[in-house]
Coordinates of C-alpha atoms in Angstrom, one line a residue:
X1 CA 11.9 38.4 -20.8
X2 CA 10.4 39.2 -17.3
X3 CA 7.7 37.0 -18.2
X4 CA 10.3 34.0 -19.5
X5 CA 12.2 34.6 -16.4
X6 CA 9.2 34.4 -13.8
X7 CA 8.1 31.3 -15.3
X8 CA 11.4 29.8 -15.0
X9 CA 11.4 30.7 -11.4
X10 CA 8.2 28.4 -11.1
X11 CA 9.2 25.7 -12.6
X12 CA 12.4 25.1 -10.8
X13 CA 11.3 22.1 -9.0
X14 CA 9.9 20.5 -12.1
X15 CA 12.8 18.0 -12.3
X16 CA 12.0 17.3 -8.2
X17 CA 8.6 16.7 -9.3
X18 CA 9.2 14.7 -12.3
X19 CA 6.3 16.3 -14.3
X20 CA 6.9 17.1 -17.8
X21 CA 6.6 20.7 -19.0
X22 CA 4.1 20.4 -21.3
X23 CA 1.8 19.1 -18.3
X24 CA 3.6 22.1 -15.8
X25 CA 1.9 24.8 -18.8
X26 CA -0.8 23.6 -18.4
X27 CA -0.9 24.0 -14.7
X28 CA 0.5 27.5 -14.6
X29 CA -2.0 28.5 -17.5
X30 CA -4.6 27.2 -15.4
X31 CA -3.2 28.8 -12.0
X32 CA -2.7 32.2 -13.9
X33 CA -6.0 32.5 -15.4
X34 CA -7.2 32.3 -11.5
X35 CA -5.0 35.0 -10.8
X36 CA -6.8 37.1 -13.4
X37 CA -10.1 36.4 -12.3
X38 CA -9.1 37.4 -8.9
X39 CA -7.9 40.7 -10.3
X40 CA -10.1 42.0 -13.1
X41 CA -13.0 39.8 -12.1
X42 CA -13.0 37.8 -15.2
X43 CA -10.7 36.0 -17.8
X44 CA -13.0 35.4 -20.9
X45 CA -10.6 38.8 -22.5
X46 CA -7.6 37.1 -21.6
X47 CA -5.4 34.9 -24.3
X48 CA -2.8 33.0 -22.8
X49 CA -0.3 31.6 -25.3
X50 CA 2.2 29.2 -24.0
X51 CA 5.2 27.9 -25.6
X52 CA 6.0 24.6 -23.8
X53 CA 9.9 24.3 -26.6
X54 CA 10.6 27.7 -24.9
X55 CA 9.0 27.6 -21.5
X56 CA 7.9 31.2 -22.4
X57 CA 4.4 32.1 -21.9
X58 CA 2.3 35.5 -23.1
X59 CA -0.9 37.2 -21.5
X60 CA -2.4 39.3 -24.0
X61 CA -5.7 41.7 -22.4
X62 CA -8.4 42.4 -25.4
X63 CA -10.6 45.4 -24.4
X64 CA -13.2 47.5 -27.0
X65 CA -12.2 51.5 -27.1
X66 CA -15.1 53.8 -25.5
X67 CA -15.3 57.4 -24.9
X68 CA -13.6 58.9 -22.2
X69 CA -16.7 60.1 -20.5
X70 CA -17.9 56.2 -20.1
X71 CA -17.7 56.3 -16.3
X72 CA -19.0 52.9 -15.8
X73 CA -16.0 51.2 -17.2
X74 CA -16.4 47.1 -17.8
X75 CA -13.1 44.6 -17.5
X76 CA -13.4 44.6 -21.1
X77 CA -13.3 48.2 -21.7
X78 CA -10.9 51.1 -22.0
X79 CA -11.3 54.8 -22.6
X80 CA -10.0 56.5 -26.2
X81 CA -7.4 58.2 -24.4
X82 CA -5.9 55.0 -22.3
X83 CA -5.9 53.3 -26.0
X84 CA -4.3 56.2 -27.7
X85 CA -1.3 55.5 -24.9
X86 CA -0.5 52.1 -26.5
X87 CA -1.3 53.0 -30.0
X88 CA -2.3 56.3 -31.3
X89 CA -4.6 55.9 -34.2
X90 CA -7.4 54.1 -31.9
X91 CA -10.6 54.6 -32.4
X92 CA -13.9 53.8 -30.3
X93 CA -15.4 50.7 -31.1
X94 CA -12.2 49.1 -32.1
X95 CA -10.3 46.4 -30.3
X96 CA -7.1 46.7 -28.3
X97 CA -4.7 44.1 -27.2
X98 CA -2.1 44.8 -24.4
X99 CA 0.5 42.3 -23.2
X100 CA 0.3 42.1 -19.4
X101 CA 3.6 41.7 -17.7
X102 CA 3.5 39.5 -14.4
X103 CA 5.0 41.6 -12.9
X104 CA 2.4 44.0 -13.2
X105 CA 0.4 41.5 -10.9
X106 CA 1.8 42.9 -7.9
X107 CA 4.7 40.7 -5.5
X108 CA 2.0 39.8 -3.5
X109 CA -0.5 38.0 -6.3
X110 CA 3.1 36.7 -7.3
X111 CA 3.9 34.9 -4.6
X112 CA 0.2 33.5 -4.4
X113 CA 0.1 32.2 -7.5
X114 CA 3.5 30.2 -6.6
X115 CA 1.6 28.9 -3.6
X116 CA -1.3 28.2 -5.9
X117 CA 1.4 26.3 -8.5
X118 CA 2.6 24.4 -6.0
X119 CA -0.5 23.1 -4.4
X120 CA -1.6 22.5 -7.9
X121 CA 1.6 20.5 -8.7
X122 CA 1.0 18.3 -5.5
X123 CA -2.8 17.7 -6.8
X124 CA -1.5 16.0 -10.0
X125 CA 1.1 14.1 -8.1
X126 CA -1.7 12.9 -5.8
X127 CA -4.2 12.2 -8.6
X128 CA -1.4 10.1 -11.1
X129 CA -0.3 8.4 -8.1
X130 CA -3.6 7.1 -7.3
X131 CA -4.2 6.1 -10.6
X132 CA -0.8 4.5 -10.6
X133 CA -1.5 2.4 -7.4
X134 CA -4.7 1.7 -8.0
X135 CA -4.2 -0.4 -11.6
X136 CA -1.5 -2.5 -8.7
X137 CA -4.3 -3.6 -6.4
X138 CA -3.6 -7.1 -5.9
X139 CA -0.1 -7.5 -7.2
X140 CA 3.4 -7.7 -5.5
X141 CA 5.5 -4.6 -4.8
X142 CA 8.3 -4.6 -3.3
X143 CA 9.5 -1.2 -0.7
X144 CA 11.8 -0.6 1.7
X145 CA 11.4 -0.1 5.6
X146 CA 11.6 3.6 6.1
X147 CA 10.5 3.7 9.8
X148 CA 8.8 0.8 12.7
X149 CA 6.4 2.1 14.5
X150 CA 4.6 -0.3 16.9
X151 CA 1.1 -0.2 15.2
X152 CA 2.8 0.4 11.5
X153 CA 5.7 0.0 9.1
X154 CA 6.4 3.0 6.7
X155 CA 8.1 1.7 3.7
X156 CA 9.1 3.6 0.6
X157 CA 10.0 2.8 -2.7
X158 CA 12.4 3.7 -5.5
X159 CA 10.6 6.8 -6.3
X160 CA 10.3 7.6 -2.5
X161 CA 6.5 6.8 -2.3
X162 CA 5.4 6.2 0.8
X163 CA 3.4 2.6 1.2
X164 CA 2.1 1.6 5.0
X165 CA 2.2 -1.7 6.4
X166 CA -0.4 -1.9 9.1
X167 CA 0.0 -4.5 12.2
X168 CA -2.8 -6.7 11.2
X169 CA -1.8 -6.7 7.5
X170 CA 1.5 -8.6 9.2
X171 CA 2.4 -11.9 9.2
X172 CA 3.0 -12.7 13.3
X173 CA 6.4 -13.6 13.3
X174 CA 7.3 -10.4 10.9
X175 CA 10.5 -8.4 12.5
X176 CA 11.3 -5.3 10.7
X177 CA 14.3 -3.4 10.6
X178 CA 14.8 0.1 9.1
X179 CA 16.2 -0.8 5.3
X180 CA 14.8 -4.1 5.3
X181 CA 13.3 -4.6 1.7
X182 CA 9.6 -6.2 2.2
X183 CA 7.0 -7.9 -0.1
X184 CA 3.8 -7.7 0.4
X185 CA 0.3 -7.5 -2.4
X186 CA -0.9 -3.7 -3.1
X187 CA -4.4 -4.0 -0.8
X188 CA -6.1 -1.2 -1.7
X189 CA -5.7 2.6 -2.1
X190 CA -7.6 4.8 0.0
X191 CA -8.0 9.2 -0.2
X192 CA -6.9 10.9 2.9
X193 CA -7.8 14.1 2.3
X194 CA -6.1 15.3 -1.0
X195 CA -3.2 12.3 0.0
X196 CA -3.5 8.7 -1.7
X197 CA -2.5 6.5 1.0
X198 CA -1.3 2.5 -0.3
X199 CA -2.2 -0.3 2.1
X200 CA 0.3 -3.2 1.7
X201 CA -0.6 -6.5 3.4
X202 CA 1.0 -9.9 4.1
X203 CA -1.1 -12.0 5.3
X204 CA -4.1 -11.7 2.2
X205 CA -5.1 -14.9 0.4
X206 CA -4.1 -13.4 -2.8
X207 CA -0.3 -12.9 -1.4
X208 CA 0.0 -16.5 -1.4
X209 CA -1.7 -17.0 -4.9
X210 CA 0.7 -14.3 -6.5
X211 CA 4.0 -15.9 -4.5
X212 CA 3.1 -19.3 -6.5
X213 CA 2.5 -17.6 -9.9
X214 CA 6.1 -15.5 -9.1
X215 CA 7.8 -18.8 -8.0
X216 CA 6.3 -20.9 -10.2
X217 CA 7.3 -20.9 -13.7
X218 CA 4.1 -23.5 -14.6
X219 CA 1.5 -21.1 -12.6
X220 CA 2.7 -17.9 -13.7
X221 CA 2.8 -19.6 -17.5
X222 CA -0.8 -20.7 -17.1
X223 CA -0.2 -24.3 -16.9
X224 CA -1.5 -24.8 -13.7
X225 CA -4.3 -22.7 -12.1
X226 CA -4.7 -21.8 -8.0
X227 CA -8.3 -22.5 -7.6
X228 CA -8.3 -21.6 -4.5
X229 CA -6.3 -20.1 -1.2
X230 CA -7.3 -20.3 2.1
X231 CA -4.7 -19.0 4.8
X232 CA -4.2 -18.8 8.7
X233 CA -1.0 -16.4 8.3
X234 CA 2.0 -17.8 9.4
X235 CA 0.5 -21.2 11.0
X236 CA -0.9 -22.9 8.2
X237 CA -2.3 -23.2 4.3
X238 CA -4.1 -24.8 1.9
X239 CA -4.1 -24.2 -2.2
X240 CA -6.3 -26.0 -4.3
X241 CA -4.7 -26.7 -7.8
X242 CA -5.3 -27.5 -11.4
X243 CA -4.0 -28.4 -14.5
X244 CA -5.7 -28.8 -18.1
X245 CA -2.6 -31.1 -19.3
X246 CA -3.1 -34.5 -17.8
X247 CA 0.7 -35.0 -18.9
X248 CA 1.3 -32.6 -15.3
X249 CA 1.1 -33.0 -12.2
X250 CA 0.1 -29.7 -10.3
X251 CA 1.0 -30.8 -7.2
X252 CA 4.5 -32.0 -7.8
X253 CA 5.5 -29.2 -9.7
X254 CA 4.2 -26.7 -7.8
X255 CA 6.4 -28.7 -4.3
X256 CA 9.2 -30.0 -6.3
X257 CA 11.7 -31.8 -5.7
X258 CA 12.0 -32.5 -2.0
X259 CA 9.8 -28.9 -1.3
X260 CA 12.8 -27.2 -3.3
X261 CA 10.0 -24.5 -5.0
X262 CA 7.5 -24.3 -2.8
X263 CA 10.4 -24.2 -0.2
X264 CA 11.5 -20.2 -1.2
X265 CA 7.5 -19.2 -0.6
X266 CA 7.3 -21.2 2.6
X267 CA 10.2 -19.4 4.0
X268 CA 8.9 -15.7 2.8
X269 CA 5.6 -16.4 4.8
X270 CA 7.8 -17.1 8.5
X271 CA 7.6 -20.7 7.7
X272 CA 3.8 -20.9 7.1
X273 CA 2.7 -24.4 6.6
X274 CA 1.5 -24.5 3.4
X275 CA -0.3 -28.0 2.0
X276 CA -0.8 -28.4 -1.9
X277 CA -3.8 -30.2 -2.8
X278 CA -5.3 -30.8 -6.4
X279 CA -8.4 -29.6 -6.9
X280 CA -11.4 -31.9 -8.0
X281 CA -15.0 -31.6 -8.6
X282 CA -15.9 -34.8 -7.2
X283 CA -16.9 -32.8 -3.5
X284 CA -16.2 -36.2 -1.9
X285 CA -12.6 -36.9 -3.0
X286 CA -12.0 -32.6 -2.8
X287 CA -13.3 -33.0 0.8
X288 CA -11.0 -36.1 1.7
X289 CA -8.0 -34.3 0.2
X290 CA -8.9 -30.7 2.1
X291 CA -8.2 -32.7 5.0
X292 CA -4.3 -33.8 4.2
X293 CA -2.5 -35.5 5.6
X294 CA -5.4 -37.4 7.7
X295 CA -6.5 -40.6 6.2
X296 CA -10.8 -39.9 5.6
X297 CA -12.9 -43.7 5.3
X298 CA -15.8 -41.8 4.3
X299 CA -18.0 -38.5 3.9
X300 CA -21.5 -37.8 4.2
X301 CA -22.4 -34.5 2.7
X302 CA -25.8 -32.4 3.2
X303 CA -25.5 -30.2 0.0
X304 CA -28.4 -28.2 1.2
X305 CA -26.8 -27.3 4.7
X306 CA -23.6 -27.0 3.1
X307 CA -22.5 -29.3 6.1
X308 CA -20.4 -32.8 5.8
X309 CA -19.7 -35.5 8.2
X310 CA -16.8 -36.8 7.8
X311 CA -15.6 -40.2 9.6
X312 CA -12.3 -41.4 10.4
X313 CA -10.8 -43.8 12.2
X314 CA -9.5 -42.7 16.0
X315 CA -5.6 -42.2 15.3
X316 CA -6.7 -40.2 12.3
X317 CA -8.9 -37.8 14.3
X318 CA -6.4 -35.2 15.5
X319 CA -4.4 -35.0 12.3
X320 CA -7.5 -34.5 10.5
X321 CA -8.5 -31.6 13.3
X322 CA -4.9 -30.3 13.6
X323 CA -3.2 -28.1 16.3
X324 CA -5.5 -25.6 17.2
X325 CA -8.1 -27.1 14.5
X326 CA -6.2 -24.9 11.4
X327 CA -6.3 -27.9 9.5
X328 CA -10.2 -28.9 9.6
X329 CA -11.1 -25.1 9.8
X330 CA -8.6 -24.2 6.6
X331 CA -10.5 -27.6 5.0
X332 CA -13.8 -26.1 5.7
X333 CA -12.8 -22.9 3.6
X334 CA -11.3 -24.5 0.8
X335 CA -14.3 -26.7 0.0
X336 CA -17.2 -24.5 1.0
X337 CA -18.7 -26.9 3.6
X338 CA -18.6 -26.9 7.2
X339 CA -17.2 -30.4 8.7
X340 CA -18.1 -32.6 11.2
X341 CA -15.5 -35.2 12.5
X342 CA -17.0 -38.4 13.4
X343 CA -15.2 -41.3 14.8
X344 CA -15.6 -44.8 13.5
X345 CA -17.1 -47.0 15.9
X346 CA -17.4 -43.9 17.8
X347 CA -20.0 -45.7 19.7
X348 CA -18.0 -45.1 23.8
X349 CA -16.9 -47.9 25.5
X350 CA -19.0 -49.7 28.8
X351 CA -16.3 -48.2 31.2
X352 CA -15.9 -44.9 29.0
X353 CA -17.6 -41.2 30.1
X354 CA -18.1 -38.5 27.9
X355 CA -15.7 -35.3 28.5
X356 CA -18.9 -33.1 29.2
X357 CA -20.0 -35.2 32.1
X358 CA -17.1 -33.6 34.1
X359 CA -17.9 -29.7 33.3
X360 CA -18.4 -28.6 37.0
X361 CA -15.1 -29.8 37.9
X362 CA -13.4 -28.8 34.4
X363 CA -13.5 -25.5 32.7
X364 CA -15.9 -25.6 29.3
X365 CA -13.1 -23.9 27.1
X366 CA -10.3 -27.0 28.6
X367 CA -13.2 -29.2 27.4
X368 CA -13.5 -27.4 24.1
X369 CA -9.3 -27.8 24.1
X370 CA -9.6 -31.3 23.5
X371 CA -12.8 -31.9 21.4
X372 CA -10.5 -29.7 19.0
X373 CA -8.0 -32.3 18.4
X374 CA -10.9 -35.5 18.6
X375 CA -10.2 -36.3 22.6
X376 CA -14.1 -36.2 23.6
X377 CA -14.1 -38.6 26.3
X378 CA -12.0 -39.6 29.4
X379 CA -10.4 -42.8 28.7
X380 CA -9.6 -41.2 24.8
X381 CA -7.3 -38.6 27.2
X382 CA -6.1 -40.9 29.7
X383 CA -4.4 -43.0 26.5
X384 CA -2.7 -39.8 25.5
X385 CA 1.0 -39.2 26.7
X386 CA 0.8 -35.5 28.5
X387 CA 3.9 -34.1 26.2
X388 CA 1.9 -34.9 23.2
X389 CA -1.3 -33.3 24.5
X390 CA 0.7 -30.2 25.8
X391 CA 2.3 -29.7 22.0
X392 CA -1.4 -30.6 20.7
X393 CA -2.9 -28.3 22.3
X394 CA -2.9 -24.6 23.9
X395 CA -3.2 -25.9 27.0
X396 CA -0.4 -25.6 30.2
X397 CA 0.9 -28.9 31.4
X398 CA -0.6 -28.2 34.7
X399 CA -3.6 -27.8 33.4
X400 CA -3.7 -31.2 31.6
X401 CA -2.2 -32.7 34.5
X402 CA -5.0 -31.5 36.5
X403 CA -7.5 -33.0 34.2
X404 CA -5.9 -36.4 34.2
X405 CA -6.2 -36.6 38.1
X406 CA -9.5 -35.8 37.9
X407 CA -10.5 -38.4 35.1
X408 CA -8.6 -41.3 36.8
X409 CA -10.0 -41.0 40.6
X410 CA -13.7 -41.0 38.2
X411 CA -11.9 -44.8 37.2
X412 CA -10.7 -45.1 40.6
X413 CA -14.3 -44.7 42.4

């Protein structure tokens, strides 16, 4: 019974731990056959039988009988007169098993080997809940917000493992409060030390692509594929899509009625702007639709460069480009090429001067402002009204206000 009742004293926190038992004998065969080796040097003479039903568990010690005067005893050895003490009619030569008692260990190897149980316990918790994590890279989990902390939000889930939510791996407008329940993809799972540590992120391509299959019925049914997702977190997106049933249109199911479905997605990603485009292999017409909602007359593409110009007409120039050029950059990723805007009739105007012209009385990067949304002259500002230019671009009002008085007293001399 000491044995049953010592073992029972180990396993206390099995239910804590939510390891089985036959999985908990196994580590406490394993931790007490390095208690033996620690003691008598070696365990290949020791049979441990475990009963997992019972949660008992025997040690039984095999030594060969030798004569008394063998002073150079072995671990698997013990004298005639030591083997006569557990059974009388011993004789040398033979074999003699003896239970051990763990008590007999000594209080200190005891509480060593519940150290050693313990840490062993934590190993197999580490080494299932990598495994666990690891066959989630890529998909959406769900945790709660355990603690904010101003480079990282600790979340847990259900079973109170901990999942971290780095700064960069947020969307920018993200607020946290402790409780709040967040969604995010399963990035990666990395070894700190003996510790699996989960990595959740927001702002991942692949976020996007699971939100559609999860909102989606069509996507997640595999009648309409993602062929692509390109992302500038919380500003803007593009995802290319397909369908194998001509009788559907991808794009209008995956929107809906009025941007009912895509609405719930939109909202989850801080109001990203998200454009659905179907995907096509004629490179032409996929380029032209990349660069929704601008109206393209035509593209030029260098397949070798990987480059395309692409021309449009002047009132089409900054939608094509975008605020802060998201839309022609997220165009650029979706198709693979890089793309050059080019004005029809771009040729400038008698009484028109090229933006550059002016650089040592305006700053390169204000220049490099406006070329962003197509202004690359001074007359294609001067026709812009200033409230428009400030919401186009990242400049100050004084600073485009500045840039105007310079251009006209160019018109004035």
């Amino acid at each position: 019974m000491e044995n049953i009742a010592l073992i029972e004293s180990f396993s206390e926190f099995k239910d804590d731990k939510l390891i089985d038992r036959v999985t908990l004998m196994a580590i406490l065969e394993d931790v007490f056959r390095n208690a033996l080796k620690k003691k008598y040097g070696s365990d290949d003479n020791f049979d441990i039988i475990i009963n997992p039903d019972k949660g008992d568990m025997e040690i039984w010690r095999r030594r060969i009988v030798v004569a008394d005067d063998d002073l150079d005893l072995e671990n698997e050895e013990i004298t005639l007169t030591d083997a006569r003490k557990i059974e009388p009619d011993f004789e040398i030569g033979e074999e003699v098993s003896e239970e051990v008692k763990l008590i007999d260990l000594g209080r200190r190897a005891i509480l060593a080997l519940r150290q050693n149980l313990i840490s062993k316990i934590h190993e197999h918790d580490n080494t299932n809940l990598y495994k666990q994590f690891k066959d989630l890279i890529g998909e959406i989990y769900t945790a709660e917000v355990h603690h904010v902390r101003p480079r990282v939000v600790i979340l847990v889930d259900d079973e109170g493992n901990e999942i971290v939510l780095p700064k960069e791996k947020q969307i920018p407008s993200d607020f946290f409060r402790k409780g709040d329940n967040v969604r995010g993809i399963i990035e990666s799972v990395e070894l700190k030390g003996n510790k699996p540590q989960i990595i959740m992120s927001r702002t991942a391509d692949k976020f996007l692509e699971k939100l559609f299959e999860q909102e989606i019925p069509e996507v997640f049914d595999g009648l309409i594929m993602i062929k692509k997702v390109v992302r500038i977190p919380g500003e803007k997106a593009k995802v290319a899509v397909d369908s194998y049933d001509d009788r559907i249109d991808p794009v209008g199911a995956c929107v809906g009625m009025k941007g009912s479905r895509i609405h719930g997605i939109v909202r989850e990603l801080g109001n990203e702007n998200i454009d659905v485009i179907n995907y096509t292999s004629n490179l032409q017409l996929y380029i032209t639709r990349a660069l929704s909602p601008a109206k393209v007359s035509s593209v030029k593409i260098d397949e070798e460069k990987k480059r395309a110009e692409v021309f449009l007409k002047l009132e089409e120039v900054s939608k094509a480009i975008g605020r802060g050029g998201h839309n022609i950059k997220l165009a650029g990723l979706l198709t693979g090429y890089e793309l050059d805007v080019i004005r029809e009739g771009s040729a400038i105007e008698e009484d028109d001067v090229e933006l550059t012209e002016f650089s040592d009385e305006i700053d390169g990067w204000v220049i490099d402002e406006f070329a962003k949304i197509g202004l690359d002259t001074a007359r294609s500002i001067l026709n812009q009204d200033v409230a428009d230019l400030v919401r186009r671009t990242d400049l100050e009002e004084e600073t485009i206000l500045e840039v105007i008085r310079i251009l006209k007293e160019e018109f004035e001399d």
